[in-house]
GROMACS .gro file of C-alpha atoms in nm:
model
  372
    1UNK     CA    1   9.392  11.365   8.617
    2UNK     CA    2   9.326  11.193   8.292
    3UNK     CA    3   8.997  11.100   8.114
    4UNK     CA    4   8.946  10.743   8.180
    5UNK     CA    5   8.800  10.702   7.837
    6UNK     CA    6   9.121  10.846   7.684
    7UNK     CA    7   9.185  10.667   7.373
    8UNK     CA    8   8.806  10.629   7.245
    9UNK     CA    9   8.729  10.693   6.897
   10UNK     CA   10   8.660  11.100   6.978
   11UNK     CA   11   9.000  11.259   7.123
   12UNK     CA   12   8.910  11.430   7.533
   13UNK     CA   13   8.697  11.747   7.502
   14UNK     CA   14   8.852  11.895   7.846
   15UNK     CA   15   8.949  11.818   8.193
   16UNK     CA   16   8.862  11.516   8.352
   17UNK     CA   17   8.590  11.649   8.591
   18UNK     CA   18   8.286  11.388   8.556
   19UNK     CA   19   8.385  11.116   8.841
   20UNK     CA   20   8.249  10.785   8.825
   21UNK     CA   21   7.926  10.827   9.085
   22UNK     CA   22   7.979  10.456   9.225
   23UNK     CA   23   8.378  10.419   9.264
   24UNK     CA   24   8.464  10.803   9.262
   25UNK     CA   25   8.799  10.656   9.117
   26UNK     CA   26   8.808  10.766   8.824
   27UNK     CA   27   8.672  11.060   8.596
   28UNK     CA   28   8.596  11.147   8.254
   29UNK     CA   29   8.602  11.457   8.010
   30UNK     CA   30   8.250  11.427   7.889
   31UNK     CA   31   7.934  11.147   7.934
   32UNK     CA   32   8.007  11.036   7.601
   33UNK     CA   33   8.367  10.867   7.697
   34UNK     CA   34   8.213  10.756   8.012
   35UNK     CA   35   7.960  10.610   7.828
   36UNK     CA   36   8.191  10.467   7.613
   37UNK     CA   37   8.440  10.341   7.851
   38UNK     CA   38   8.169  10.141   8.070
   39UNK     CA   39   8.208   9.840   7.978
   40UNK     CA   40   8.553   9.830   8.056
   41UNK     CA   41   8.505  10.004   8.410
   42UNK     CA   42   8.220   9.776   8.550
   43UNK     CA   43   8.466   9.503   8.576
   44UNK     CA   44   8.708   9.739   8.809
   45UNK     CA   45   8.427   9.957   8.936
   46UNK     CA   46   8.313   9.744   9.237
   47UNK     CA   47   8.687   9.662   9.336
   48UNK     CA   48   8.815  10.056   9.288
   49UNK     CA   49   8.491  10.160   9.517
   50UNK     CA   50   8.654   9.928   9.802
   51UNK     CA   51   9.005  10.066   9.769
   52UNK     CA   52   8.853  10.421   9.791
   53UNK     CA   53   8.693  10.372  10.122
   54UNK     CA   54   8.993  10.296  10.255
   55UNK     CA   55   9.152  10.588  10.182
   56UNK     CA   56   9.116  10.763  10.517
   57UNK     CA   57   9.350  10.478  10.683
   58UNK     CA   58   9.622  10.586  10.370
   59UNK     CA   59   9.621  10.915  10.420
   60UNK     CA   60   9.666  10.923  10.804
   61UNK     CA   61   9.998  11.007  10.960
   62UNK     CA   62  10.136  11.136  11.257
   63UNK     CA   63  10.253  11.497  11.113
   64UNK     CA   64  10.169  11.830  11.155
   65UNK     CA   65  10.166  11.864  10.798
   66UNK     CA   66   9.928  11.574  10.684
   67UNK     CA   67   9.657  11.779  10.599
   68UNK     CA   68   9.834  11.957  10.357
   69UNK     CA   69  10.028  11.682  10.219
   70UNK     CA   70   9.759  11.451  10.172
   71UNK     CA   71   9.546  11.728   9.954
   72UNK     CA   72   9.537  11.671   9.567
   73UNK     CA   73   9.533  12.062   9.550
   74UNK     CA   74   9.834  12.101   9.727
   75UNK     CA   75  10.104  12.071   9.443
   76UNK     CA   76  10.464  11.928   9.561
   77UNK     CA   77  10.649  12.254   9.488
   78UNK     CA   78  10.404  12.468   9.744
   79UNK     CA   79  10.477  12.204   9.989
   80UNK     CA   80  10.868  12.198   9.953
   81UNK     CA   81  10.844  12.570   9.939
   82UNK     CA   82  10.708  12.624  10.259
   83UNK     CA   83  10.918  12.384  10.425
   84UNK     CA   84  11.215  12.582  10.295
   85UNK     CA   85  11.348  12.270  10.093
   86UNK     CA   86  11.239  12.315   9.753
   87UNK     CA   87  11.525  12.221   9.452
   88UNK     CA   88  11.830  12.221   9.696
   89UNK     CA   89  12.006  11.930   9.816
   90UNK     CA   90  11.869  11.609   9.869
   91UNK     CA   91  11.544  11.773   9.800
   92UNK     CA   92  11.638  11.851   9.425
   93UNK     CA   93  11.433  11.585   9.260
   94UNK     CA   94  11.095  11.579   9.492
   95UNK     CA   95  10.922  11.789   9.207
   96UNK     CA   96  10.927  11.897   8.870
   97UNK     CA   97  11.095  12.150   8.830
   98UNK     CA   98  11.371  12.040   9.023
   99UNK     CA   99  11.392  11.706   8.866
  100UNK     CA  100  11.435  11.861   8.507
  101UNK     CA  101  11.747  12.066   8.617
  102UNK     CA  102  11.980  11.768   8.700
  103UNK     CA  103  12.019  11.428   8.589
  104UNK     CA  104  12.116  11.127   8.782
  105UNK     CA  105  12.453  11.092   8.606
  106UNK     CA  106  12.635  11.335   8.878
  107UNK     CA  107  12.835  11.149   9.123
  108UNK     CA  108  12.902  11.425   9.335
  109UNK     CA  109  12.714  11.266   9.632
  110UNK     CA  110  12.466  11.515   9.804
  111UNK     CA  111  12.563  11.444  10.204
  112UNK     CA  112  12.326  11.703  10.390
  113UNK     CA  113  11.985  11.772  10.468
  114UNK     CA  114  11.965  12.130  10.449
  115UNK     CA  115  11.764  12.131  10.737
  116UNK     CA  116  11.835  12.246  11.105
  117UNK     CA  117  11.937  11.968  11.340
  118UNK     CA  118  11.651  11.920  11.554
  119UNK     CA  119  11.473  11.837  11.235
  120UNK     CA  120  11.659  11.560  11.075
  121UNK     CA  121  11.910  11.240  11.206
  122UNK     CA  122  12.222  11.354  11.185
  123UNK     CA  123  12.375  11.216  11.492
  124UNK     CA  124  12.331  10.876  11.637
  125UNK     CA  125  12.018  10.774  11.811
  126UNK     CA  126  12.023  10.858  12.201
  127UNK     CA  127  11.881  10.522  12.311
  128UNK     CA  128  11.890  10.141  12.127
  129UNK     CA  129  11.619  10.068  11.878
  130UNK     CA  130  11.342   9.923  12.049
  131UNK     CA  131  11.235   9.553  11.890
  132UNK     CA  132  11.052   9.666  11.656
  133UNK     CA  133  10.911  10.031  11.498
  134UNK     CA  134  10.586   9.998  11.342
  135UNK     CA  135  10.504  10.388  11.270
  136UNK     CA  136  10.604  10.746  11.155
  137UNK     CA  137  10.531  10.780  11.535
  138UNK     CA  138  10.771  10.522  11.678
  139UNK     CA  139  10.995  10.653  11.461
  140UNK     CA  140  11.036  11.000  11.550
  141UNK     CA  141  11.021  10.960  11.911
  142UNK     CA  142  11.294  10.740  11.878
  143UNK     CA  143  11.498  10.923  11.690
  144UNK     CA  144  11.407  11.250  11.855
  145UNK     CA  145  11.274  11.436  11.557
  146UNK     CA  146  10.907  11.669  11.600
  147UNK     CA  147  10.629  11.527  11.408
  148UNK     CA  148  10.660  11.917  11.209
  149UNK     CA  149  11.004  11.751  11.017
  150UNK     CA  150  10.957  11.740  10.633
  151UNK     CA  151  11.275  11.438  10.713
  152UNK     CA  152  11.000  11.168  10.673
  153UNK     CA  153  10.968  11.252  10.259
  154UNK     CA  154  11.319  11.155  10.229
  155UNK     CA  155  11.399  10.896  10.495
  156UNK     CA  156  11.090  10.675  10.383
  157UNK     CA  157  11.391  10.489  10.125
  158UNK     CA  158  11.553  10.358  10.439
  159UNK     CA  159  11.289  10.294  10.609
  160UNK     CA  160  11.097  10.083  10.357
  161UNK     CA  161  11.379   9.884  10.336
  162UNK     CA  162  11.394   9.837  10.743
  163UNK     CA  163  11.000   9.731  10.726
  164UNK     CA  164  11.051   9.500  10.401
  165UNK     CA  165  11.326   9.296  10.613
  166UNK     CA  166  11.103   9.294  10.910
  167UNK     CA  167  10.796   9.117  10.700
  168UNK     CA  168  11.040   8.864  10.543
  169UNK     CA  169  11.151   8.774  10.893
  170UNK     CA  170  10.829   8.796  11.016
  171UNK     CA  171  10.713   8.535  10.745
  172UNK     CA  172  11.016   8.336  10.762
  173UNK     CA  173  11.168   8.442  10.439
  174UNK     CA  174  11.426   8.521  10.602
  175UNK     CA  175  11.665   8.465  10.901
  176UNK     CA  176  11.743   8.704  11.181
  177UNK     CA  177  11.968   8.942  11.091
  178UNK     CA  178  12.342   8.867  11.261
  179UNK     CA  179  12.609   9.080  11.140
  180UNK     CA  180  12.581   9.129  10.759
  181UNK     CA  181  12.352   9.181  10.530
  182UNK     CA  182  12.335   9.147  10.150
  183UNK     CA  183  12.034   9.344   9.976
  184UNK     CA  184  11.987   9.362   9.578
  185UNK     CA  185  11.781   9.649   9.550
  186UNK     CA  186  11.572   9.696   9.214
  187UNK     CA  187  11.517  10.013   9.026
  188UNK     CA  188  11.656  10.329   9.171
  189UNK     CA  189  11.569  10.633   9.036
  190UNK     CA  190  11.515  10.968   9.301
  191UNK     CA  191  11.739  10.752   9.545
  192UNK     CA  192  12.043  10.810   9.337
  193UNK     CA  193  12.042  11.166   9.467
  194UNK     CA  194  11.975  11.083   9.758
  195UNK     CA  195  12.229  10.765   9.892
  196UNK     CA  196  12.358  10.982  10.190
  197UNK     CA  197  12.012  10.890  10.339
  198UNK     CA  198  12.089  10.510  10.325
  199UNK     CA  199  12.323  10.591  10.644
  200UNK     CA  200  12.007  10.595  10.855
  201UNK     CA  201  12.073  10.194  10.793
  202UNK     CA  202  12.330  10.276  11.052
  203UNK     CA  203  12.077  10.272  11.330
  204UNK     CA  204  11.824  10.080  11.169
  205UNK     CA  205  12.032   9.821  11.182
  206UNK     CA  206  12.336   9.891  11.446
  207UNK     CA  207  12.615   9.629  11.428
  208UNK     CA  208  12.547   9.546  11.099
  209UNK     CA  209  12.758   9.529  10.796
  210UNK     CA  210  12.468   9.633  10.521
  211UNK     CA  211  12.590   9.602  10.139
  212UNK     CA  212  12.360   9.713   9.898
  213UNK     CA  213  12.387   9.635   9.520
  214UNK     CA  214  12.146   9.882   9.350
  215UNK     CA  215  12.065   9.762   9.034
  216UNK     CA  216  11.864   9.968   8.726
  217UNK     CA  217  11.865  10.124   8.432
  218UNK     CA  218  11.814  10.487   8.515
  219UNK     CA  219  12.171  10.414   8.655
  220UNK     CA  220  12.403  10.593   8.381
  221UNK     CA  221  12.674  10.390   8.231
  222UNK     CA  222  12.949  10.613   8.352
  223UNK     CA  223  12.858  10.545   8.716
  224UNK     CA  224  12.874  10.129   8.649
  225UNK     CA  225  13.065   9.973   8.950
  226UNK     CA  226  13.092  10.300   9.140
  227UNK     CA  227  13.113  10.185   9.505
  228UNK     CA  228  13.010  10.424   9.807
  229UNK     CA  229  13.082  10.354  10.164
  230UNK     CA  230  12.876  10.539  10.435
  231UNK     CA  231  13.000  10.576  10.764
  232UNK     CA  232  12.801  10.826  10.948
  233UNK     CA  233  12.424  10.999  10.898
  234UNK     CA  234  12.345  11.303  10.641
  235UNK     CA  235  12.469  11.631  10.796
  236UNK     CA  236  12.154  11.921  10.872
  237UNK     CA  237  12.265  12.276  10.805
  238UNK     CA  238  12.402  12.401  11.083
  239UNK     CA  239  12.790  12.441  11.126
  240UNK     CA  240  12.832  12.438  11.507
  241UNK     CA  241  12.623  12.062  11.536
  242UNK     CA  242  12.820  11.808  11.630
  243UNK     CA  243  12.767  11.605  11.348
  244UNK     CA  244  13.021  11.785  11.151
  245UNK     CA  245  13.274  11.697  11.420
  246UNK     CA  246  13.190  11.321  11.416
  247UNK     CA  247  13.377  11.239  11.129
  248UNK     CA  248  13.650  11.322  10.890
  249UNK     CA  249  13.602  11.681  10.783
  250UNK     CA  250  13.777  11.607  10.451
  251UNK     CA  251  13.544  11.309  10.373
  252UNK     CA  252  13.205  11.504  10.499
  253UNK     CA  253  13.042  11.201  10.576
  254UNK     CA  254  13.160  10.997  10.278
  255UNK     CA  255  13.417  10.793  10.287
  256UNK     CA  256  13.606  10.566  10.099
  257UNK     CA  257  13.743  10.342  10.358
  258UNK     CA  258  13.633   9.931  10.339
  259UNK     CA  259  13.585   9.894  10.686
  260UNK     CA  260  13.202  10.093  10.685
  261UNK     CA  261  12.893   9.982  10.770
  262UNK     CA  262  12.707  10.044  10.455
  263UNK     CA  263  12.817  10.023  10.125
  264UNK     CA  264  12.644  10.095   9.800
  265UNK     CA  265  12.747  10.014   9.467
  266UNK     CA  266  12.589  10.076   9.151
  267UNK     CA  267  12.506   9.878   8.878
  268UNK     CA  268  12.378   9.997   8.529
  269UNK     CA  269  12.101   9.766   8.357
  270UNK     CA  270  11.808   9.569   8.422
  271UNK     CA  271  11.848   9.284   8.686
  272UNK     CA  272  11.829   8.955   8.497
  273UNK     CA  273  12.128   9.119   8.299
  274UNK     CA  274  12.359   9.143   8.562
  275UNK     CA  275  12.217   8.916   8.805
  276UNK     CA  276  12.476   8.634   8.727
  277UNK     CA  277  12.744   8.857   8.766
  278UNK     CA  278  12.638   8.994   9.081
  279UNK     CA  279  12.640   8.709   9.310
  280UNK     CA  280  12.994   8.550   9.131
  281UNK     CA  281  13.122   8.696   9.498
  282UNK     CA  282  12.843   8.661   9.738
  283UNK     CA  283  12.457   8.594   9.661
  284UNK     CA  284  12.160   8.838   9.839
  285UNK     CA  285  11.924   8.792  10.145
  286UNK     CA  286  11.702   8.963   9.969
  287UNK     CA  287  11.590   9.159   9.691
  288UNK     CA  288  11.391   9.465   9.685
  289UNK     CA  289  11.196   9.658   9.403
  290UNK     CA  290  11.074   9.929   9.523
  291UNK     CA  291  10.770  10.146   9.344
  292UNK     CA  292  10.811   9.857   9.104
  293UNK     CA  293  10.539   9.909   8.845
  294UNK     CA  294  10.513   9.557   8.758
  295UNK     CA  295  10.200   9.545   8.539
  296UNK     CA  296  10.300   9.862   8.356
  297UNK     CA  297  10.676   9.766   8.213
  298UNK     CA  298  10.771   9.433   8.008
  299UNK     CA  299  11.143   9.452   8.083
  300UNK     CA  300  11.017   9.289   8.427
  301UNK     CA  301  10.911   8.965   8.265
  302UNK     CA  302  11.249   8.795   8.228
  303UNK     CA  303  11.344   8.946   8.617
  304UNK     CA  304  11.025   8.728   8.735
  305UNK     CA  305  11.145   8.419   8.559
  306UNK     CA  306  11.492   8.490   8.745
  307UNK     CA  307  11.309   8.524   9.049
  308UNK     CA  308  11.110   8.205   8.987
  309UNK     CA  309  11.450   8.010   8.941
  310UNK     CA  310  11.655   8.182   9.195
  311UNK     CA  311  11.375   8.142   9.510
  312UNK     CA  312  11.537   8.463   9.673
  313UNK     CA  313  11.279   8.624   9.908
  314UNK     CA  314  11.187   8.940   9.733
  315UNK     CA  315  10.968   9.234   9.824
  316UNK     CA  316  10.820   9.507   9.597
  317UNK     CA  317  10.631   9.861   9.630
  318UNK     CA  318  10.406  10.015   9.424
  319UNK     CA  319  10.224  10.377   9.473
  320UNK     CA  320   9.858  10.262   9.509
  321UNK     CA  321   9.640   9.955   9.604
  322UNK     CA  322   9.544   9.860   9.207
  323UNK     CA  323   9.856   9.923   9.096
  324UNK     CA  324   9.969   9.627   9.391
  325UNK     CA  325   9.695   9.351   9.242
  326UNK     CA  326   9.780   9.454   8.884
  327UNK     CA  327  10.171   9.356   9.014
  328UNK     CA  328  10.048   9.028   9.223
  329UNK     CA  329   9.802   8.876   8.905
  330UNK     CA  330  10.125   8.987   8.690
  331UNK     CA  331  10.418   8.832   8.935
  332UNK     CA  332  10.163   8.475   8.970
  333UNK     CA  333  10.068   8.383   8.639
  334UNK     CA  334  10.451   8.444   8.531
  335UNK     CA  335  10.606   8.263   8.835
  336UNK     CA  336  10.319   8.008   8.901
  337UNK     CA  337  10.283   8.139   9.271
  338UNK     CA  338  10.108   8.283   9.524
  339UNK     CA  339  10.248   8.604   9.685
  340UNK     CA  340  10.437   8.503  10.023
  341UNK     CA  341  10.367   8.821  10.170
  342UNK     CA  342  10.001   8.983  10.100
  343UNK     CA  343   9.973   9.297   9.956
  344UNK     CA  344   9.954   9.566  10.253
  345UNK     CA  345   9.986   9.949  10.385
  346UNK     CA  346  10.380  10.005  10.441
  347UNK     CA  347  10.334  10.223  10.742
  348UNK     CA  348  10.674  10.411  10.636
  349UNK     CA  349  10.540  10.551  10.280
  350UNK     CA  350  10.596  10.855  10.198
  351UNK     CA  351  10.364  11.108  10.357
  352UNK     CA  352  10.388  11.361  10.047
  353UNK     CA  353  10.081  11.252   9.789
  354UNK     CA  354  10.202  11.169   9.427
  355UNK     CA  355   9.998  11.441   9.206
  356UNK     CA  356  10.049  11.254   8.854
  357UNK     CA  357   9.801  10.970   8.896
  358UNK     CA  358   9.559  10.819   8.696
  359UNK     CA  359   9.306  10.730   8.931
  360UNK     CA  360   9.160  10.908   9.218
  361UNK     CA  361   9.273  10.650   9.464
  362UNK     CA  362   9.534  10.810   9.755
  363UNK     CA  363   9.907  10.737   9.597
  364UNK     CA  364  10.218  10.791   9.797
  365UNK     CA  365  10.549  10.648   9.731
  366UNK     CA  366  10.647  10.311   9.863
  367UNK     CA  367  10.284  10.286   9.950
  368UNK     CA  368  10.202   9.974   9.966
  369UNK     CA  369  10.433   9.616  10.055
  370UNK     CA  370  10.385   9.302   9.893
  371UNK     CA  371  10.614   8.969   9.833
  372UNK     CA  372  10.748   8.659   9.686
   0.00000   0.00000   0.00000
């Protein structure tokens, strides 16, 4: 946790272990940079105090393993570690030190769990989707999976995307979805080691021809254009499991056939870049930006004016409830409007706490939902 007053004249004289007594947000090294920073803090201090009591609804999920994941002392390695997933597979980039030992510019595609099956979707779901999921909860018991799977840390991608469609239908933004379904998808980072989990769309949306244009610059120029098709669900770890009879064993899962259901392609750059020539064949449904971090990076000024022009319904993420108003007061004085859908929990964030955070507010991944 950082000092709060980092930055004053004086440089930080040690950890950041004197809280704010009113918000309990946010913490200082010493009482002279708190004393020094309040006059910038009274004017969040009030609104950070609200946010905080609503941490209890943020932090509560279904799992066996909330307690643990939820706890700032509980570091993401430990967690992995235990749950026998730490730096392999899909897994690879959900901490530190696995994220420094391999780069997104790989496009060997990663197409397993490594977990058992009972643990993760591999196969198809046993029953239709009901109407409409609305929790973790729903989720599982749908798909069959015990509330002790780690699956949800991973499959919260797919999922985010399933509840962003639902809101823009709900608010109608958007149409009900027929058979296809065009998504421009902002910003991918962790994802791009992780596509094999955007065949979960597969039940998420059955029927459903999904194309996905993921747009961003973490994308490496190498990989510009590459197109993935997905045809079937990540494979779990176990060789006798029927899910590694379901499909091609050459292809494993990936194929490169133009008759699947999903299809990725990648796109290196920042959005208003390539926007033109992204829709020369076909224009989106809708766009999403997920963990956006639209207050905190420039480059998404001229994407908002595109959005502005454009009037595609569009749906972001961000890690943490200021981080979401900081986005909406950013996204409304650049576009001259109000947001379409108000900032709110996503109930499929990621139930794994982020430990790199500036505040002392709960932050999870795809945390919170908000939209133009």
């Amino acid at each position: 946790m950082e000092c709060a007053g980092k930055g004053s004249r004086t440089p930080c004289g040690g950890a950041a272990t004197r809280r704010c007594p009113s918000c309990r947000a946010v913490a200082y090294c010493s009482l002279s940079h708190q004393i020094s920073h309040r006059s910038v803090h009274k004017r969040e201090c009030e609104r950070l105090k609200q946010q905080m009591k609503r941490a209890d609804v943020l932090n509560d999920f279904p799992f066996t393993f909330t307690q643990q994941s939820t706890e700032i002392q509980e570091t993401r390695c430990s967690f992995l570690i235990r749950h026998g997933s730490h730096c392999i597979g899909m897994w690879i980039y959900e901490c530190k030190c696995g994220s420094s030992a391999i780069g997104f510019d790989s496009s060997r595609l990663i197409d397993g769990w490594d977990l058992p099956s009972q643990l993760c979707p591999c196969k198809g779901p046993s029953s239709p989707i009901p109407k409409l999921l609305t929790s973790w909860k729903d989720y599982y018991e749908w798909r069959s999976i015990p509330l002790n799977s780690p699956a949800a840390l991973i499959l919260h991608w797919p999922l985010t995307i399933y509840w962003a469609i639902q809101l823009a239908t709900l608010e109608s933004l958007l149409p009900e979805i027929s058979n296809e379904l065009q998504i421009h998808y902002l910003g991918p980072e962790k994802e791009l080691l992780q596509l094999a989990v955007f065949g979960e769309l597969l039940a998420l949306f059955p029927g459903v021809k999904v194309h996905i244009d993921l747009v961003g610059p973490a994308i490496p120029l190498h990989r510009d254009g590459e197109k993935i098709h997905l045809n079937t669900y990540g494979q779990c770890n176990q060789m006798d499991c029927q899910c590694k009879y379901s499909i091609d064993s050459h292809n494993k899962g990936i194929t490169k056939y133009h008759s699947c259901a999903i299809t990725l392609r990648l796109h290196a750059g920042y959005y208003h870049d390539r926007y033109r020539e992204l829709v020369k064949d076909s224009s989106p449904h809708i766009i999403i930006a997920p963990n956006a971090g639209i207050a905190a990076y420039t480059s998404w000024l001229p994407t908002l004016d595109l959005l502005k022009e454009i009037k595609v319904p569009a749906v972001f993420s961000d890690y943490c409830e200021e981080a979401s108003h900081l986005a909406a007061s950013c996204m409304s004085s650049v576009t001259g409007n109000a947001l379409k859908i108000q900032i709110q929990i996503n109930p499929f964030r990621q139930p794994l706490r982020i430990e790199e955070s500036a505040l002392f507010l709960p932050c999870y991944s795809n945390c919170f939902l908000f939209g133009l």
